Coordinates of C-alpha atoms in Angstrom, one line a residue:
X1 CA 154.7 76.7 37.7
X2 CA 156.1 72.9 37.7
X3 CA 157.1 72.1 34.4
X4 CA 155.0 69.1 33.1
X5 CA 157.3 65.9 32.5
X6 CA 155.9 62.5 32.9
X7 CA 156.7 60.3 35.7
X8 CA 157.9 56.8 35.7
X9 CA 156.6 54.8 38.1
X10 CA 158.2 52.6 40.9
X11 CA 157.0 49.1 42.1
X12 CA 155.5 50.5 45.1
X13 CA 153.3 53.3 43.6
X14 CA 152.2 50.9 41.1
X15 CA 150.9 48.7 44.2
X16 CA 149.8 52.0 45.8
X17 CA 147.7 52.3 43.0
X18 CA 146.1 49.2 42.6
X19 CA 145.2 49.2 46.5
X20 CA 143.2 52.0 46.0
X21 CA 141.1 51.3 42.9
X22 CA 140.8 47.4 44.4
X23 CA 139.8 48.4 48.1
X24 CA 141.0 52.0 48.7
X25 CA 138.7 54.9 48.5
X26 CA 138.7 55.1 44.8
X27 CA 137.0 51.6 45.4
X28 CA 133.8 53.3 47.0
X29 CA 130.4 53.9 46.6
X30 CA 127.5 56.4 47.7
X31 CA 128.2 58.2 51.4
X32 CA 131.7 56.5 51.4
X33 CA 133.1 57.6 48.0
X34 CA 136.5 58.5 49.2
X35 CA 139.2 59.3 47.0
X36 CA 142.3 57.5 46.1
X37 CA 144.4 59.5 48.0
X38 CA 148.1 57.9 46.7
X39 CA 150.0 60.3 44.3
X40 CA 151.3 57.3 42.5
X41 CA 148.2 56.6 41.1
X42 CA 148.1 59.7 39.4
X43 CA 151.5 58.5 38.0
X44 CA 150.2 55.2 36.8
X45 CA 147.0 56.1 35.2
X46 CA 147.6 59.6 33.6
X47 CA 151.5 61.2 34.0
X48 CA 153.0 57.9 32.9
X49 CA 150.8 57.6 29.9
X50 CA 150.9 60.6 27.9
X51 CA 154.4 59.8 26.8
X52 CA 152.8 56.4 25.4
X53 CA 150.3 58.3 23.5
X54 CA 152.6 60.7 22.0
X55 CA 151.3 63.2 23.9
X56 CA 154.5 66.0 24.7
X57 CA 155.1 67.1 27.7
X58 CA 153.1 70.9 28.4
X59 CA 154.7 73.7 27.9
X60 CA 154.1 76.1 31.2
X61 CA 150.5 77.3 30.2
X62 CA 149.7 78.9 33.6
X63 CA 146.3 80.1 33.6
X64 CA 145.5 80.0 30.2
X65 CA 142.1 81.1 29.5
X66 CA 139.9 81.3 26.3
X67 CA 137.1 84.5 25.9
X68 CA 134.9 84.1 28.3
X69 CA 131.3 83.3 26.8
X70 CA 129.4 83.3 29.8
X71 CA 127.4 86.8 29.0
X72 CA 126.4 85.1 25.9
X73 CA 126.0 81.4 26.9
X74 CA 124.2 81.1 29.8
X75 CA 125.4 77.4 30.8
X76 CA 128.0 75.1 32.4
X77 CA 129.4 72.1 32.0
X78 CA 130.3 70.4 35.1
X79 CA 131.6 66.9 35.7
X80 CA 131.6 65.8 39.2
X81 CA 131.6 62.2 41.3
X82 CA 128.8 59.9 40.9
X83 CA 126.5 60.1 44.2
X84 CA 127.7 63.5 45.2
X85 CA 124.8 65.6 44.2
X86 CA 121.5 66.2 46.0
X87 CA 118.6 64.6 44.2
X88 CA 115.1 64.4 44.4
X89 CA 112.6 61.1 44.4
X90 CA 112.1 60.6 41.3
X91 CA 116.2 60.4 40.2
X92 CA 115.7 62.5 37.5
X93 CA 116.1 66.0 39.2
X94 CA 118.8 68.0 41.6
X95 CA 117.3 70.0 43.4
X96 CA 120.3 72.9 44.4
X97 CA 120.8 72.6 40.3
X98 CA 117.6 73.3 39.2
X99 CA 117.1 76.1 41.8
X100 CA 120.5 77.6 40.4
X101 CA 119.1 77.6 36.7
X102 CA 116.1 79.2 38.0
X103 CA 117.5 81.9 39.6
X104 CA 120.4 83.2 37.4
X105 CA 119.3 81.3 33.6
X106 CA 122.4 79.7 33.8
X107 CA 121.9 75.9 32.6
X108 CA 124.1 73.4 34.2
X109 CA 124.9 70.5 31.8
X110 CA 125.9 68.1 34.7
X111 CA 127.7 64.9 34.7
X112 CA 128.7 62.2 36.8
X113 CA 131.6 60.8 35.3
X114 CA 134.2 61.1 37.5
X115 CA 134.8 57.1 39.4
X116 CA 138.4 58.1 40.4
X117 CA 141.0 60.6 40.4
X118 CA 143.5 58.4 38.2
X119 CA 140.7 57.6 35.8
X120 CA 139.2 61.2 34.7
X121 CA 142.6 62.4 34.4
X122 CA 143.4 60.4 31.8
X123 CA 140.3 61.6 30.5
X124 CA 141.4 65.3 30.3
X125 CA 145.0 64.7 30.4
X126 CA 145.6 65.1 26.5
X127 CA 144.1 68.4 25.8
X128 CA 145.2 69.7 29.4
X129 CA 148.6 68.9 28.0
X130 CA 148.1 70.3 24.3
X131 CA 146.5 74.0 26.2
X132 CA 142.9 73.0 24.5
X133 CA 139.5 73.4 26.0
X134 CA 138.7 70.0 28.1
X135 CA 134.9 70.8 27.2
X136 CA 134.5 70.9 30.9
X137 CA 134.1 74.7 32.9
X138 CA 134.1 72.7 36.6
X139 CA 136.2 69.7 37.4
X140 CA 135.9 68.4 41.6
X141 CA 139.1 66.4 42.2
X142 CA 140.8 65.5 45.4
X143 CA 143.6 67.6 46.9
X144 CA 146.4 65.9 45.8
X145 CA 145.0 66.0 42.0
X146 CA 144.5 68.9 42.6
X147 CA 148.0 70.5 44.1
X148 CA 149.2 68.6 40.4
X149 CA 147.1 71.0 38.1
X150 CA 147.6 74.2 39.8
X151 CA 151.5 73.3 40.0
X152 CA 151.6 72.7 36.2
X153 CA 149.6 75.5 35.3
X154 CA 146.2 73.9 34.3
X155 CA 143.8 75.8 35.3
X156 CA 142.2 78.9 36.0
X157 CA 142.6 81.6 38.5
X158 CA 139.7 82.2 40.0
X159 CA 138.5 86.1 40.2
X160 CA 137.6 87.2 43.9
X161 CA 134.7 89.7 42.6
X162 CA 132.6 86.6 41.5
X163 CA 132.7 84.7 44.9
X164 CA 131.9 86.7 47.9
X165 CA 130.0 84.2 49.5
X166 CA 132.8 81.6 48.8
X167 CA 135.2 84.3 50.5
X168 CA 133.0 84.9 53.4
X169 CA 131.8 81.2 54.3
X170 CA 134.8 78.9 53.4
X171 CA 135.5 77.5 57.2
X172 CA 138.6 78.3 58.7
X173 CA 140.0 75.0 58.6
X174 CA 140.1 74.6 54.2
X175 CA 141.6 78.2 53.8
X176 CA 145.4 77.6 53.5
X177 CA 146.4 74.0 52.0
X178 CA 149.6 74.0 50.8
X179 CA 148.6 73.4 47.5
X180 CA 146.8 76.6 47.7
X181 CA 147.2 79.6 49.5
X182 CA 144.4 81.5 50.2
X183 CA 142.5 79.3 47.6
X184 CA 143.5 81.4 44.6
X185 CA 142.7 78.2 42.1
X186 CA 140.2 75.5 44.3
X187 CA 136.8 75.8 46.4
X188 CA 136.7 72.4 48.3
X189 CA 133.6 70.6 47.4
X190 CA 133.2 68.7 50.4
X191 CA 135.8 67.6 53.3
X192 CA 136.9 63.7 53.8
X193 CA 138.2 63.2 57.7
X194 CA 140.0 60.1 58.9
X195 CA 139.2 58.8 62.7
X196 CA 139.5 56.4 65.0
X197 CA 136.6 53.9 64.9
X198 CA 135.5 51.3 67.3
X199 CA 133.0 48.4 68.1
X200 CA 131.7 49.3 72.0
X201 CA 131.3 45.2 72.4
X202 CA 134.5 44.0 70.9
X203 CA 136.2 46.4 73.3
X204 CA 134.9 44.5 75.8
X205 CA 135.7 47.5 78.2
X206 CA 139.1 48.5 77.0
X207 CA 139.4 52.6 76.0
X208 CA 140.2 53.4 72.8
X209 CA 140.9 57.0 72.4
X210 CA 144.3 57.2 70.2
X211 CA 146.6 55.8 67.9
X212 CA 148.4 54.3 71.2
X213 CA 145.8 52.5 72.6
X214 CA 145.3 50.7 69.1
X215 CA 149.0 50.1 68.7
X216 CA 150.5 49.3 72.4
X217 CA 147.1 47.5 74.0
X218 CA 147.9 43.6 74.4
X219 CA 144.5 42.7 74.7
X220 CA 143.3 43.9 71.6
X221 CA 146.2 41.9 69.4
X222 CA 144.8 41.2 65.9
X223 CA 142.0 43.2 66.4
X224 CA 143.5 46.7 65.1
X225 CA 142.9 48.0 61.7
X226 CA 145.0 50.4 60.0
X227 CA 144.3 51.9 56.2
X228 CA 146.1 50.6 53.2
X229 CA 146.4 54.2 52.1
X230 CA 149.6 55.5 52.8
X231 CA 148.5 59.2 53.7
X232 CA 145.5 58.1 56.5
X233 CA 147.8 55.4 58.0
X234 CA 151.0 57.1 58.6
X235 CA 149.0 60.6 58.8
X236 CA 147.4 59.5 62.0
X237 CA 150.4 57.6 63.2
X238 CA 152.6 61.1 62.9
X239 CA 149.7 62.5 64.9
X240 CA 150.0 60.4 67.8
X241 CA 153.9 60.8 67.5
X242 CA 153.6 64.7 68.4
X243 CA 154.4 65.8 64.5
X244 CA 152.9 67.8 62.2
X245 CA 152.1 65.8 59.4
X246 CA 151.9 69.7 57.2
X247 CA 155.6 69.8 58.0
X248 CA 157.1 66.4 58.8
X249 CA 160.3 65.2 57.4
X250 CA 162.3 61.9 56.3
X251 CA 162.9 60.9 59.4
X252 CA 159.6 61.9 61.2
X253 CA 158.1 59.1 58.1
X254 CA 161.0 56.4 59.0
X255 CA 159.7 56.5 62.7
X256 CA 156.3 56.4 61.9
X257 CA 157.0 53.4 59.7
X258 CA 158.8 51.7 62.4
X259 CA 156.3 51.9 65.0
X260 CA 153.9 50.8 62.5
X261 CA 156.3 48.0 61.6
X262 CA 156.5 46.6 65.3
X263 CA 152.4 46.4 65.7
X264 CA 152.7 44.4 62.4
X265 CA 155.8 42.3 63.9
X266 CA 153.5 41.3 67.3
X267 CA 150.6 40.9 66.0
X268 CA 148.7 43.9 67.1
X269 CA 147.5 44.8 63.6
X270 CA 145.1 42.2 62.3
X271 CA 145.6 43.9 58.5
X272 CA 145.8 47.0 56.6
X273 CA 142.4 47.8 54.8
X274 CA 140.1 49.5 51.9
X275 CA 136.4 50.3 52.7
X276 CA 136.3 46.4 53.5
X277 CA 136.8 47.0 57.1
X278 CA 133.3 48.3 57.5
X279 CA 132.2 44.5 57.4
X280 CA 134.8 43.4 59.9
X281 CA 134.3 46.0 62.7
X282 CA 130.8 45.7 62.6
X283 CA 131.1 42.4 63.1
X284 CA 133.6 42.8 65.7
X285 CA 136.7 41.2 63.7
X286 CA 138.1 44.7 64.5
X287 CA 137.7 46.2 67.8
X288 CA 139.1 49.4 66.3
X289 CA 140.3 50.9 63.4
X290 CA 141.5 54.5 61.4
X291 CA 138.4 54.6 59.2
X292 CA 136.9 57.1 57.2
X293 CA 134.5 59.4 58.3
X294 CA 132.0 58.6 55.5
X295 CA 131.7 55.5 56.4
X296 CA 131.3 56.1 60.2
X297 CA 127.9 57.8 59.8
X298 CA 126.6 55.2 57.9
X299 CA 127.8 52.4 60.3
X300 CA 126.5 54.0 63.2
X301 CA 122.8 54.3 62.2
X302 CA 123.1 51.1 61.1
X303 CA 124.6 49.4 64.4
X304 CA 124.2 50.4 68.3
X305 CA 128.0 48.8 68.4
X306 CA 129.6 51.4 66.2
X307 CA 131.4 54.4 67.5
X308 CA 134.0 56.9 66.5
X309 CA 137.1 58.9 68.5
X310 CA 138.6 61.9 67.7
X311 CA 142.1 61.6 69.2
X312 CA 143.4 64.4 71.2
X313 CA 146.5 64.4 69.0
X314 CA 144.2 65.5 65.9
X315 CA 142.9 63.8 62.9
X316 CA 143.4 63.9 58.9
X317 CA 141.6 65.5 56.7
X318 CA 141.6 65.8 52.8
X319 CA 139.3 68.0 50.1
X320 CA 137.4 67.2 46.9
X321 CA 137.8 70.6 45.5
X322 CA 136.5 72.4 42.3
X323 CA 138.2 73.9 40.1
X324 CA 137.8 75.7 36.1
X325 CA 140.3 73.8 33.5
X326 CA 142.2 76.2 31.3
X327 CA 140.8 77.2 28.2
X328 CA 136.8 77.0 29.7
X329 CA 134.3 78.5 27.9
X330 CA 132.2 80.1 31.0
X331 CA 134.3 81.1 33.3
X332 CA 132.1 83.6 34.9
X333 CA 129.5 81.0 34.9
X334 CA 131.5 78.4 37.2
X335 CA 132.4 81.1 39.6
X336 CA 128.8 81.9 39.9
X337 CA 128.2 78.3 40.6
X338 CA 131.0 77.8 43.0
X339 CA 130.0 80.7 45.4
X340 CA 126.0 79.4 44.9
X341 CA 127.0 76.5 47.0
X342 CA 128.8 78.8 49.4
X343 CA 125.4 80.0 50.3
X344 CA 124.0 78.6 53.5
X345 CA 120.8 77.0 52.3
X346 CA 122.0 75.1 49.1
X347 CA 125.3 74.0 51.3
X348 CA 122.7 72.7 53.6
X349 CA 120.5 71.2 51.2
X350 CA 123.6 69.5 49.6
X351 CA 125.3 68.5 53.3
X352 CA 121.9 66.9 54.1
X353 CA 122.1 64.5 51.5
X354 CA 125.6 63.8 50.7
X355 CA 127.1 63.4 54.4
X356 CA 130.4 64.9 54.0
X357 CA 132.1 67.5 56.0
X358 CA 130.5 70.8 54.9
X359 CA 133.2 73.7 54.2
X360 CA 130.5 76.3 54.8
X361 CA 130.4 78.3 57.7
X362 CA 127.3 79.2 59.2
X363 CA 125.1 76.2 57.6
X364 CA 124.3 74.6 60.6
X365 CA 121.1 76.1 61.4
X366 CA 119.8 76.0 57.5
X367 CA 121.1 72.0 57.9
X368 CA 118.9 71.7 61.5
X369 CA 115.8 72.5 59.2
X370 CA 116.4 69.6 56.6
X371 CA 117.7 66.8 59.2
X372 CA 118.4 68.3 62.8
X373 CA 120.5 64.8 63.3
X374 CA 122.9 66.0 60.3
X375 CA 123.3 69.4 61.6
X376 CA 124.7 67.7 65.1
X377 CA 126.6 65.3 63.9
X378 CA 130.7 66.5 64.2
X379 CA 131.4 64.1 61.1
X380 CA 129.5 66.5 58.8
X381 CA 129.5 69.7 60.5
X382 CA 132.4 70.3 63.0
X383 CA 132.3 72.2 66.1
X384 CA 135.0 74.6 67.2
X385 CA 137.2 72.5 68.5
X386 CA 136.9 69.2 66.0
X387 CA 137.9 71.9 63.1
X388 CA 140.8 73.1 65.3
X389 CA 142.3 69.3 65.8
X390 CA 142.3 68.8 61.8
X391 CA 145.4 68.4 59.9
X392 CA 146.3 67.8 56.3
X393 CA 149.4 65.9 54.9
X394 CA 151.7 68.1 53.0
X395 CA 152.6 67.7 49.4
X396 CA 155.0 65.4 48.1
X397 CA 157.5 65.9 45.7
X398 CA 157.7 63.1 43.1
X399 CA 161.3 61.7 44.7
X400 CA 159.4 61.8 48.0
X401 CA 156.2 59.6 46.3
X402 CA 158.1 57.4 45.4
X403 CA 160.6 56.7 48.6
X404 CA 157.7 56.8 50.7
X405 CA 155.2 54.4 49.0
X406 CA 158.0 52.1 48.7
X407 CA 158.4 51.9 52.3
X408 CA 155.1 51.8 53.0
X409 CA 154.4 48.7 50.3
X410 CA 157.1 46.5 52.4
X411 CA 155.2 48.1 55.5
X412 CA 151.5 46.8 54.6
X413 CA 153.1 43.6 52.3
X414 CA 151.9 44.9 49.1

């Protein structure tokens, strides 16, 4: 495991940072609540600041468990994002929850109280550090979160026996991140793709179908929009370029930055964006953009205009992904909850409201019973061949954080 030192933090991931929480998917709300994606942020709001509270750095506490109460406490504790549970009418009841509870006695004590990744670290960070219980048995975090507690040895392995619907169901596509081989620490949560997304009558008639036609078209100058988060942009951009973004290398990112850097020089990119572009490209300010699939489902039952591509070259995909903090009380009890979700009807149930890739295979025909329009929509469960064209950037070192946002801050102007 990585030993635990903090970070200090650049110029650039300090404006990587505040891109996200002002206009980047930390920024979001309900069906669009993406994640700051920018490993800098978790520099600025909770590595960089344990030092400043007197907080030492951890000592390598790999797995460290507590006893497991979970025969004799029949509950959980489970903080998650706000908006990212089913609920019913009334707003006073979850559904999936309470049929959970009913079914095994296990109580969920469930709480919204994560806003963004930066933030709720800093919430848990200190007894994390110290090896203490966090008072938490399930944390949902985004990938890159993530990858930093399993690398410094803050959570749990997770045991097999306890999650053989989790096994059997996770779809091909969320199996091997980087991060975590054979998801030995995570579950994902829910899946956040990045595509191409156009207005039909700002096109005017001009195709739209990759990276290139946004960047090398004259006639739609100042009418692109790329993403001020560093991992959708240049993700995509590699993409297009024929490289892996799983596997690229310094100079694979210095030629995506330069082609980015010439549509900027010509004028073919109007501006790099948070969540604000929705406005602009349904108004037509932007005949095309890299957008976030949240969003897209939303904009196109609100506007016959809005469409989405998914380029031939692929598209980028990141995880929310759960996962037990060391030192958690019910254990047992998590798992349990973890693979419950992994069953076909409360995936579905869950899916139906919350509009986010599903990782469960096989929920398509519990989904077509809630909302048959959910269960054919690609954007929340993808066929075949949309799963196969998914790719994930790789993990970055902290040297690599930091030379990379920097370029991309004198990039996007930041």
């Amino acid at each position: 495991m990585e030993q635990y030192e903090p970070d200090r933090l650049s110029p650039a991931q300090t404006a990587a940072m505040r891109r996200s929480l002002a206009g980047g998917r930390a920024s979001l709300s309900r069906r669009s609540l993406l994640r700051a994606s920018t490993g800098g942020a978790l520099a600025l709001g909770g590595l960089g600041t344990l030092s400043a509270c007197g907080i030492p750095a951890a000592k390598n506490t790999s797995s460290v468990s507590s006893e497991d109460h979970s025969a004799k406490e029949k509950r959980i504790a489970f903080s998650n994002w706000t908006e990212y549970m089913d609920i019913d009418e009334s707003e006073k009841h979850h559904p999936t929850l309470d049929a959970f509870r009913e079914r095994t006695g296990i109580t969920v004590k469930y709480t919204e109280d994560i806003n963004d990744n930066v933030e709720f670290f800093g919430k848990i960070k200190p007894q994390l550090a110290a090896g203490q219980d966090t008072g938490r048995d399930l944390i949902c975090v985004t990938d890159w979160l993530a990858a930093r507690l399993i690398r410094f040895g803050w959570v749990q392995k997770l045991d097999p026996s306890n999650l053989p619907h989790a096994y059997a169901n996770l779809s091909q596509q969320f199996r091997t991140p980087d991060w975590d081989p054979g998801r030995a620490y995570s579950y994902p949560w829910t899946g956040i793709s990045t595509v191409i997304a156009f207005n039909k009558k700002a096109l005017d008639g001009e195709k739209v179908t990759s990276v290139s036609d946004m960047l090398d078209n004259p006639k739609l100058k100042g009418r692109i929009g790329f993403l001020s988060e560093m991992r959708d942009s240049i993700g995509m951009t590699l993409l297009d370029m024929g490289k892996d973004p799983a596997k690229f290398t310094d100079d694979d990112y210095d030629a995506a930055i330069a082609r980015l850097q010439k549509a900027v020089d010509k004028g073919q990119i109007r501006r790099f964006t948070g969540n604000d572009y929705t406005a602009d490209l349904t108004k037509g300010d932007l005949a095309a953009c890299i957008a976030w699939a949240g969003d897209v489902v939303q904009l196109k039952a609100d506007s016959p205009d809005v469409d989405f591509v998914i380029p031939d070259s692929g598209y980028m995909t990141s995880t929310d992904n759960l996962l037990v903090p060391n030192k958690a009380r019910h254990k047992t009890n998590a798992e349990r909850l973890i693979d419950y979700y992994y069953e076909p009807r409360p995936a579905a149930q869950l899916a139906a409201y919350i509009n986010y890739v599903c990782p469960v295979d096989g929920v398509k025909a519990e989904l077509a019973k809630i909302d048959e329009d959910a269960a054919n929509n690609p954007l929340i469960i993808p066929d075949a061949a949309m799963a196969a064209k998914s790719r994930s950037f790789r993990s970055l070192s902290s040297k690599e954080e930091t030379a990379y946002e920097e370029k991309f801050a004198k990039l996007t102007g930041a």
